[in-house]
């Protein structure tokens, strides 16, 4: 690479054509994979965790949601911290916290200690993740390089969940569920030692922190998810459920009110003025909600109903990461040819088609049907994630890249947490002791509806322009 090109490269990762820059990029991606894996790596181990630490059926989902809620609820604050103090610094602080609490989670001796450790892992992830995407987007030399980098990031984001299930099954079968958390420690240490040498710091930007926004965003999300999880045991009309939803709604209303009036908002209102960005955010939330819920239910089905071991259960998900990786190689070219919106619509439709057979699972359902559903889910994720990322980050100024990427990943994580709460609650409400299928089918219907909502959100991207076009033809 010539010196002229090198000087044009933005601050962050070293110029992508250099060997140092490539290694730095891959290390940052490795850290992102670690953060994404942790949302599902304990999924396959849930039956073993429940037995070992004596979790109830409703409480068990908090092993996943404790992480997702803290991750999603604090992502906006993490993105803002990266913008103000430097993205490399925020990234390293987040990875350090994530590594320490992974170790403590693996050592947990009670349900409360494990859930607290998972939540603190999510705190570390919330500091690190926005800086990953911001470093990638601001370091691209042109649109082609940016699309390739986003395709790699999206492949990790969508493939990481399925890879987490495979890795979790392998570790649980060969060692113990505790290694699903211990595995993060050596990866985190390597990243912490190498990244300061390979990734340059980004400039600091003036600004203050919106602590009211951070508290209301996180508190509102926790209250809503807690209420949804409680509904499976106490009922949808119980004071706990209604009270939790009311508290969550009040906190979200306070968030909306304050963000329009503070000088340095956590959630920049300007980012929500783009209809395509809002649709992409809604679609991402519903997409991740359906996928994470499907993972949760499918693990219960494969281990509880079919009696598969954790390792075989993890390997059953292999069609997903393979198909996602294959799609990631061609999706950047498909986006350039057909546009992001068409690919997102196709992917969302395929996901609904893939989920529908799971709503009809029975004792005699061929395993081939399950594998086909997982394959279609992988193809749909490969078609969806990178175009959604492109739509969400389009036309964002570099100085706000951290906030925008934090918002995008917030919708992903909170969507997954809310979706998992809804499906876990539905599953618990219809569950029959010793029979997964009765509650499982109801849960899969919930996951299918969530995926249909993602399809509806992206269809809005073409319906509104069509209406505007017809209106302009009638009234030129």
Coordinates of C-alpha atoms in Angstrom, one line a residue:
X1 CA 0.0 0.0 0.0
X2 CA 1.3 3.4 -0.9
X3 CA 1.9 6.1 1.7
X4 CA -0.9 8.2 0.2
X5 CA -3.4 5.5 0.8
X6 CA -2.1 4.9 4.3
X7 CA -2.6 8.6 5.2
X8 CA -6.2 8.4 4.1
X9 CA -7.0 5.5 6.3
X10 CA -9.1 6.7 9.3
X11 CA -7.9 6.3 12.9
X12 CA -8.6 2.9 14.3
X13 CA -7.3 -0.3 12.9
X14 CA -4.1 0.1 10.9
X15 CA -4.6 0.4 7.1
X16 CA -6.4 -2.8 6.0
X17 CA -3.8 -3.6 3.3
X18 CA -1.0 -3.9 5.8
X19 CA -0.2 -7.2 7.6
X20 CA -0.5 -5.4 11.0
X21 CA -3.9 -4.0 10.0
X22 CA -5.1 -7.4 8.9
X23 CA -4.0 -9.1 12.2
X24 CA -5.6 -6.3 14.2
X25 CA -8.9 -6.7 12.3
X26 CA -9.0 -10.4 12.9
X27 CA -8.2 -10.0 16.6
X28 CA -11.1 -7.5 16.9
X29 CA -13.3 -9.9 15.0
X30 CA -12.2 -12.7 17.4
X31 CA -13.3 -10.7 20.3
X32 CA -16.6 -10.0 18.6
X33 CA -17.1 -13.7 18.0
X34 CA -16.4 -14.4 21.7
X35 CA -19.1 -11.9 22.7
X36 CA -21.6 -13.3 20.3
X37 CA -20.8 -16.9 21.2
X38 CA -21.6 -16.2 24.9
X39 CA -25.3 -15.5 24.1
X40 CA -25.8 -19.1 23.2
X41 CA -22.7 -21.2 24.3
X42 CA -24.4 -22.0 27.6
X43 CA -27.7 -22.9 25.9
X44 CA -26.8 -26.5 25.3
X45 CA -25.6 -26.7 28.9
X46 CA -28.9 -25.4 30.4
X47 CA -30.2 -28.8 31.4
X48 CA -26.9 -29.6 33.2
X49 CA -26.8 -26.1 34.8
X50 CA -30.4 -26.6 36.0
X51 CA -29.6 -29.9 37.6
X52 CA -26.3 -28.8 39.1
X53 CA -27.4 -25.5 40.6
X54 CA -31.2 -26.3 41.0
X55 CA -32.7 -23.7 38.7
X56 CA -36.5 -23.7 38.2
X57 CA -37.9 -23.9 34.7
X58 CA -38.9 -20.2 34.6
X59 CA -35.6 -19.1 36.3
X60 CA -33.4 -21.0 33.8
X61 CA -34.0 -18.5 31.0
X62 CA -32.2 -15.8 33.2
X63 CA -28.9 -17.6 32.5
X64 CA -29.4 -16.3 28.9
X65 CA -31.4 -13.2 29.6
X66 CA -29.1 -11.9 32.4
X67 CA -26.4 -11.6 29.8
X68 CA -28.6 -10.3 27.0
X69 CA -30.3 -7.6 29.1
X70 CA -27.1 -6.1 30.5
X71 CA -25.5 -6.3 27.1
X72 CA -28.4 -4.7 25.3
X73 CA -29.4 -2.3 28.0
X74 CA -25.9 -0.7 28.3
X75 CA -24.8 -0.9 24.6
X76 CA -25.8 2.7 24.0
X77 CA -23.8 3.9 27.0
X78 CA -20.9 1.7 25.8
X79 CA -21.1 3.3 22.3
X80 CA -21.1 6.8 23.8
X81 CA -18.1 6.0 26.0
X82 CA -16.2 4.8 23.0
X83 CA -17.0 8.0 21.1
X84 CA -15.8 10.2 23.9
X85 CA -12.8 8.4 25.4
X86 CA -11.6 6.4 22.4
X87 CA -12.9 3.2 20.9
X88 CA -9.8 1.1 21.6
X89 CA -9.8 2.1 25.2
X90 CA -13.5 1.2 25.6
X91 CA -13.0 -2.0 23.8
X92 CA -10.2 -3.1 26.0
X93 CA -12.0 -2.2 29.2
X94 CA -15.0 -4.2 28.0
X95 CA -13.0 -7.3 27.1
X96 CA -11.1 -7.1 30.5
X97 CA -14.4 -7.1 32.4
X98 CA -15.9 -9.8 30.2
X99 CA -12.9 -12.0 30.8
X100 CA -12.9 -11.6 34.6
X101 CA -16.6 -12.3 35.0
X102 CA -16.4 -15.3 32.7
X103 CA -14.0 -16.8 35.2
X104 CA -16.3 -15.9 38.1
X105 CA -19.3 -17.3 36.3
X106 CA -17.6 -20.6 35.8
X107 CA -16.9 -20.8 39.5
X108 CA -20.5 -20.0 40.5
X109 CA -22.1 -22.2 43.2
X110 CA -25.7 -20.9 43.2
X111 CA -28.2 -19.6 40.7
X112 CA -27.9 -16.1 42.0
X113 CA -24.2 -16.0 41.6
X114 CA -24.3 -17.3 38.1
X115 CA -27.0 -14.9 36.9
X116 CA -25.0 -11.9 38.5
X117 CA -21.8 -13.1 36.7
X118 CA -23.7 -13.4 33.4
X119 CA -25.1 -9.9 33.8
X120 CA -21.6 -8.5 34.5
X121 CA -20.3 -10.3 31.5
X122 CA -23.0 -8.4 29.6
X123 CA -21.7 -5.2 31.0
X124 CA -18.3 -5.9 29.7
X125 CA -19.7 -6.9 26.3
X126 CA -21.7 -3.6 26.1
X127 CA -18.5 -1.6 26.4
X128 CA -16.6 -3.7 23.8
X129 CA -19.1 -4.5 21.1
X130 CA -20.0 -0.9 19.8
X131 CA -16.3 -0.2 19.4
X132 CA -15.9 -3.3 17.2
X133 CA -18.4 -2.2 14.7
X134 CA -17.4 1.4 14.8
X135 CA -13.7 0.5 14.2
X136 CA -14.7 -1.6 11.2
X137 CA -17.0 0.9 9.6
X138 CA -14.7 3.9 10.1
X139 CA -11.6 2.0 8.8
X140 CA -13.0 1.0 5.4
X141 CA -11.3 2.7 2.4
X142 CA -14.4 2.6 0.2
X143 CA -17.9 1.2 -0.1
X144 CA -16.7 -2.2 -1.4
X145 CA -14.2 -2.6 1.5
X146 CA -16.9 -1.5 3.9
X147 CA -19.4 -4.1 2.5
X148 CA -16.8 -6.9 2.8
X149 CA -16.0 -5.9 6.3
X150 CA -19.7 -5.7 7.3
X151 CA -20.3 -9.1 5.6
X152 CA -17.6 -10.6 7.8
X153 CA -19.0 -8.9 10.9
X154 CA -22.5 -10.0 10.0
X155 CA -21.4 -13.6 9.4
X156 CA -19.8 -13.6 12.9
X157 CA -22.9 -12.0 14.4
X158 CA -25.4 -14.5 12.8
X159 CA -23.1 -17.6 12.7
X160 CA -21.8 -17.0 16.3
X161 CA -25.1 -18.1 17.8
X162 CA -25.1 -21.5 16.1
X163 CA -21.3 -22.0 16.7
X164 CA -21.9 -21.3 20.4
X165 CA -24.4 -24.2 20.5
X166 CA -21.8 -26.5 18.9
X167 CA -19.0 -25.4 21.1
X168 CA -21.2 -25.5 24.2
X169 CA -22.2 -29.1 23.4
X170 CA -18.6 -30.1 22.8
X171 CA -17.4 -28.6 26.1
X172 CA -20.3 -29.8 28.2
X173 CA -20.0 -33.4 26.9
X174 CA -16.2 -33.6 27.2
X175 CA -15.7 -31.6 30.4
X176 CA -18.4 -29.7 32.3
X177 CA -20.8 -26.9 31.7
X178 CA -18.4 -24.6 33.6
X179 CA -16.0 -24.6 30.6
X180 CA -18.6 -22.9 28.5
X181 CA -17.5 -19.8 30.5
X182 CA -13.9 -20.7 31.3
X183 CA -13.2 -20.9 27.5
X184 CA -13.5 -17.1 27.3
X185 CA -10.5 -16.5 29.6
X186 CA -7.6 -17.5 27.3
X187 CA -9.2 -15.7 24.4
X188 CA -9.7 -12.6 26.4
X189 CA -6.1 -12.6 27.6
X190 CA -4.7 -12.9 24.0
X191 CA -6.9 -10.0 22.8
X192 CA -5.9 -7.8 25.7
X193 CA -2.2 -8.4 25.2
X194 CA -2.2 -8.1 21.4
X195 CA -4.7 -5.4 20.5
X196 CA -2.9 -2.4 22.1
X197 CA 0.1 -3.2 19.7
X198 CA -1.9 -3.7 16.6
X199 CA -4.9 -1.2 16.8
X200 CA -4.4 2.5 17.1
X201 CA -6.6 4.7 19.4
X202 CA -9.3 6.8 17.8
X203 CA -9.5 10.6 18.6
X204 CA -11.4 11.6 21.7
X205 CA -14.5 13.7 21.2
X206 CA -15.9 16.2 23.7
X207 CA -19.2 15.3 25.4
X208 CA -20.9 14.3 28.6
X209 CA -22.6 11.1 29.6
X210 CA -26.4 10.7 29.8
X211 CA -26.7 8.7 33.0
X212 CA -30.5 9.2 33.1
X213 CA -30.7 7.6 29.7
X214 CA -28.5 4.7 30.7
X215 CA -30.6 4.0 33.9
X216 CA -34.0 4.3 32.2
X217 CA -33.0 2.3 29.1
X218 CA -31.6 -0.6 31.2
X219 CA -34.2 -0.5 33.9
X220 CA -37.1 -0.4 31.4
X221 CA -35.7 -3.4 29.5
X222 CA -35.2 -5.4 32.7
X223 CA -38.7 -4.6 34.0
X224 CA -40.4 -5.6 30.7
X225 CA -38.4 -8.9 30.3
X226 CA -38.9 -9.8 34.0
X227 CA -42.7 -9.3 33.6
X228 CA -42.8 -11.4 30.5
X229 CA -40.9 -14.2 32.2
X230 CA -43.1 -14.1 35.3
X231 CA -46.2 -14.3 33.1
X232 CA -45.6 -18.0 32.4
X233 CA -46.0 -18.8 36.1
X234 CA -48.2 -16.1 37.6
X235 CA -50.4 -15.4 34.5
X236 CA -50.7 -12.4 32.1
X237 CA -53.3 -10.6 34.3
X238 CA -51.3 -11.0 37.6
X239 CA -50.2 -7.9 39.5
X240 CA -46.6 -8.9 39.0
X241 CA -46.9 -9.1 35.2
X242 CA -49.0 -5.9 34.9
X243 CA -46.8 -4.0 37.4
X244 CA -43.6 -5.0 35.7
X245 CA -44.9 -4.0 32.2
X246 CA -46.1 -0.7 33.6
X247 CA -42.8 0.1 35.3
X248 CA -41.0 -0.7 32.1
X249 CA -43.3 1.5 30.0
X250 CA -42.9 4.4 32.4
X251 CA -39.1 4.2 32.3
X252 CA -39.1 4.0 28.5
X253 CA -41.4 7.1 28.4
X254 CA -38.9 8.9 30.6
X255 CA -36.1 7.9 28.3
X256 CA -38.0 9.2 25.3
X257 CA -38.7 12.5 27.1
X258 CA -35.2 13.2 28.3
X259 CA -33.3 12.2 25.2
X260 CA -34.9 15.1 23.3
X261 CA -33.8 17.6 25.9
X262 CA -30.2 16.7 27.1
X263 CA -27.2 18.2 25.3
X264 CA -25.5 14.9 24.8
X265 CA -28.2 12.2 24.6
X266 CA -27.4 8.6 24.9
X267 CA -29.9 7.8 22.1
X268 CA -29.5 10.5 19.4
X269 CA -33.0 11.3 18.1
X270 CA -31.5 12.1 14.7
X271 CA -30.6 8.4 14.2
X272 CA -34.3 7.6 14.3
X273 CA -35.4 10.1 11.6
X274 CA -34.5 7.7 8.8
X275 CA -37.4 5.3 8.0
X276 CA -35.1 2.7 6.5
X277 CA -33.0 2.8 9.7
X278 CA -36.0 2.4 11.9
X279 CA -37.3 -0.5 9.8
X280 CA -33.9 -2.2 9.9
X281 CA -33.7 -1.8 13.7
X282 CA -37.2 -3.2 14.2
X283 CA -36.5 -6.1 11.8
X284 CA -33.2 -6.9 13.6
X285 CA -35.0 -7.0 16.9
X286 CA -37.7 -9.3 15.7
X287 CA -35.2 -11.5 13.7
X288 CA -32.9 -12.1 16.7
X289 CA -35.9 -12.6 18.9
X290 CA -37.2 -15.5 16.8
X291 CA -33.7 -17.0 16.3
X292 CA -32.7 -17.0 20.0
X293 CA -36.1 -18.3 21.0
X294 CA -35.8 -21.1 18.4
X295 CA -32.3 -22.1 19.8
X296 CA -33.7 -22.2 23.4
X297 CA -36.6 -24.5 22.3
X298 CA -34.6 -26.7 20.0
X299 CA -32.1 -27.5 22.7
X300 CA -34.9 -28.7 25.0
X301 CA -36.4 -30.8 22.1
X302 CA -33.2 -32.4 21.0
X303 CA -32.0 -33.3 24.5
X304 CA -35.3 -33.7 26.4
X305 CA -37.5 -35.3 23.8
X306 CA -35.0 -37.1 21.5
X307 CA -32.5 -37.9 24.3
X308 CA -29.5 -36.6 22.3
X309 CA -26.2 -35.9 24.2
X310 CA -25.0 -32.2 24.4
X311 CA -22.3 -32.9 21.8
X312 CA -24.8 -34.4 19.3
X313 CA -27.2 -31.6 20.0
X314 CA -24.6 -29.0 19.2
X315 CA -23.6 -30.9 16.0
X316 CA -27.3 -30.9 14.9
X317 CA -27.0 -27.1 14.5
X318 CA -24.0 -27.5 12.1
X319 CA -26.1 -26.7 9.0
X320 CA -26.7 -23.2 10.3
X321 CA -23.1 -21.9 10.6
X322 CA -22.1 -23.7 7.4
X323 CA -24.9 -22.1 5.4
X324 CA -24.4 -18.7 7.0
X325 CA -20.7 -18.8 6.1
X326 CA -21.5 -19.8 2.5
X327 CA -24.0 -17.0 2.2
X328 CA -21.5 -14.4 3.6
X329 CA -19.2 -15.1 0.7
X330 CA -21.8 -14.0 -1.9
X331 CA -24.1 -11.6 -0.1
X332 CA -21.9 -8.5 -0.7
X333 CA -22.1 -9.0 -4.4
X334 CA -25.9 -9.7 -4.1
X335 CA -26.4 -6.4 -2.2
X336 CA -24.6 -4.5 -5.0
X337 CA -26.7 -6.2 -7.7
X338 CA -30.2 -6.5 -6.1
X339 CA -30.1 -4.0 -3.1
X340 CA -30.2 -4.6 0.6
X341 CA -34.0 -4.4 0.9
X342 CA -34.8 -7.3 -1.5
X343 CA -32.4 -9.6 0.3
X344 CA -33.8 -8.8 3.7
X345 CA -37.3 -9.5 2.5
X346 CA -36.3 -12.8 1.0
X347 CA -34.4 -13.8 4.1
X348 CA -37.3 -12.9 6.4
X349 CA -39.7 -14.9 4.3
X350 CA -37.4 -18.0 4.3
X351 CA -37.1 -17.8 8.1
X352 CA -40.9 -17.9 8.5
X353 CA -41.1 -20.9 6.1
X354 CA -38.3 -22.7 8.0
X355 CA -40.1 -22.2 11.4
X356 CA -43.5 -23.3 10.3
X357 CA -42.7 -27.1 10.3
X358 CA -41.4 -26.8 13.9
X359 CA -44.9 -25.8 15.1
X360 CA -46.2 -29.2 14.0
X361 CA -43.5 -31.4 15.7
X362 CA -44.8 -34.7 16.8
X363 CA -43.4 -38.1 18.0
X364 CA -43.1 -39.3 14.4
X365 CA -41.6 -36.2 12.9
X366 CA -38.6 -37.2 10.7
X367 CA -35.4 -35.7 11.9
X368 CA -34.8 -34.5 8.3
X369 CA -37.6 -32.0 8.8
X370 CA -35.7 -30.5 11.8
X371 CA -32.4 -30.4 9.8
X372 CA -34.2 -28.7 6.9
X373 CA -35.6 -26.1 9.2
X374 CA -32.2 -25.4 10.7
X375 CA -30.7 -25.1 7.1
X376 CA -33.4 -22.6 6.0
X377 CA -32.8 -20.6 9.2
X378 CA -29.1 -20.4 8.4
X379 CA -29.6 -19.4 4.8
X380 CA -32.2 -16.7 5.9
X381 CA -29.8 -15.3 8.5
X382 CA -27.0 -15.2 5.9
X383 CA -29.2 -13.2 3.6
X384 CA -30.5 -10.9 6.3
X385 CA -27.8 -9.8 8.8
X386 CA -25.4 -8.0 6.5
X387 CA -28.0 -6.0 4.5
X388 CA -29.8 -5.0 7.8
X389 CA -26.4 -3.8 9.1
X390 CA -25.9 -1.8 6.0
X391 CA -29.4 -0.2 6.2
X392 CA -28.9 0.6 9.9
X393 CA -25.5 2.3 9.5
X394 CA -26.1 4.1 6.1
X395 CA -25.3 7.8 6.1
X396 CA -24.1 7.9 9.7
X397 CA -21.4 10.5 10.4
X398 CA -18.1 8.9 11.5
X399 CA -18.2 10.8 14.9
X400 CA -21.5 9.1 15.6
X401 CA -20.6 5.6 14.4
X402 CA -20.2 4.3 18.0
X403 CA -23.7 5.5 19.0
X404 CA -25.3 4.1 15.8
X405 CA -23.6 0.7 16.1
X406 CA -24.5 0.6 19.8
X407 CA -28.2 1.3 18.9
X408 CA -28.1 -1.4 16.3
X409 CA -26.7 -4.0 18.6
X410 CA -29.0 -2.8 21.4
X411 CA -32.0 -3.7 19.3
X412 CA -30.4 -7.1 18.5
X413 CA -29.7 -8.0 22.1
X414 CA -32.9 -6.6 23.6
X415 CA -35.0 -8.1 20.8
X416 CA -33.4 -11.5 21.7
X417 CA -34.1 -11.0 25.4
X418 CA -37.7 -10.0 24.9
X419 CA -38.3 -12.7 22.3
X420 CA -36.8 -15.3 24.6
X421 CA -38.9 -14.1 27.5
X422 CA -42.1 -14.3 25.4
X423 CA -41.3 -17.8 24.1
X424 CA -40.1 -19.2 27.5
X425 CA -43.2 -17.8 29.1
X426 CA -45.4 -19.4 26.4
X427 CA -43.6 -22.7 26.7
X428 CA -44.0 -22.7 30.5
X429 CA -47.6 -21.8 30.3
X430 CA -48.5 -24.7 28.0
X431 CA -45.9 -27.2 29.4
X432 CA -46.9 -30.6 30.5
X433 CA -44.5 -32.4 32.9
X434 CA -42.6 -35.0 30.9
X435 CA -43.9 -33.9 27.6
X436 CA -42.0 -31.2 25.7
X437 CA -44.1 -31.2 22.5
X438 CA -47.3 -29.6 24.0
X439 CA -45.5 -26.5 25.3
X440 CA -42.8 -26.7 22.6
X441 CA -45.3 -26.3 19.8
X442 CA -46.8 -23.3 21.4
X443 CA -43.3 -21.8 21.9
X444 CA -42.4 -22.4 18.2
X445 CA -45.6 -20.7 17.2
X446 CA -44.4 -17.6 19.2
X447 CA -41.0 -17.8 17.5
X448 CA -42.7 -18.0 14.1
X449 CA -44.9 -14.9 14.8
X450 CA -41.8 -13.0 15.9
X451 CA -40.2 -13.9 12.6
X452 CA -43.3 -12.8 10.7
X453 CA -43.1 -9.4 12.5
X454 CA -39.5 -9.0 11.1
X455 CA -41.0 -9.7 7.6
X456 CA -43.7 -7.1 8.2
X457 CA -41.1 -4.5 9.3
X458 CA -39.0 -4.8 6.1
X459 CA -42.0 -4.9 3.8
X460 CA -42.7 -1.4 5.1
X461 CA -39.5 -0.4 3.3
X462 CA -41.1 -1.0 -0.1
X463 CA -44.8 -0.3 0.6
X464 CA -44.2 3.3 1.7
X465 CA -42.1 4.2 -1.4
X466 CA -44.7 2.6 -3.7
X467 CA -47.4 4.7 -2.1
X468 CA -45.4 7.9 -2.5
X469 CA -44.6 7.0 -6.1
X470 CA -48.3 6.5 -6.9
X471 CA -49.3 9.7 -5.1
X472 CA -46.7 11.6 -7.1
X473 CA -48.1 10.1 -10.4
X474 CA -51.6 11.3 -9.4
X475 CA -50.5 14.7 -8.2
X476 CA -47.4 15.7 -10.2

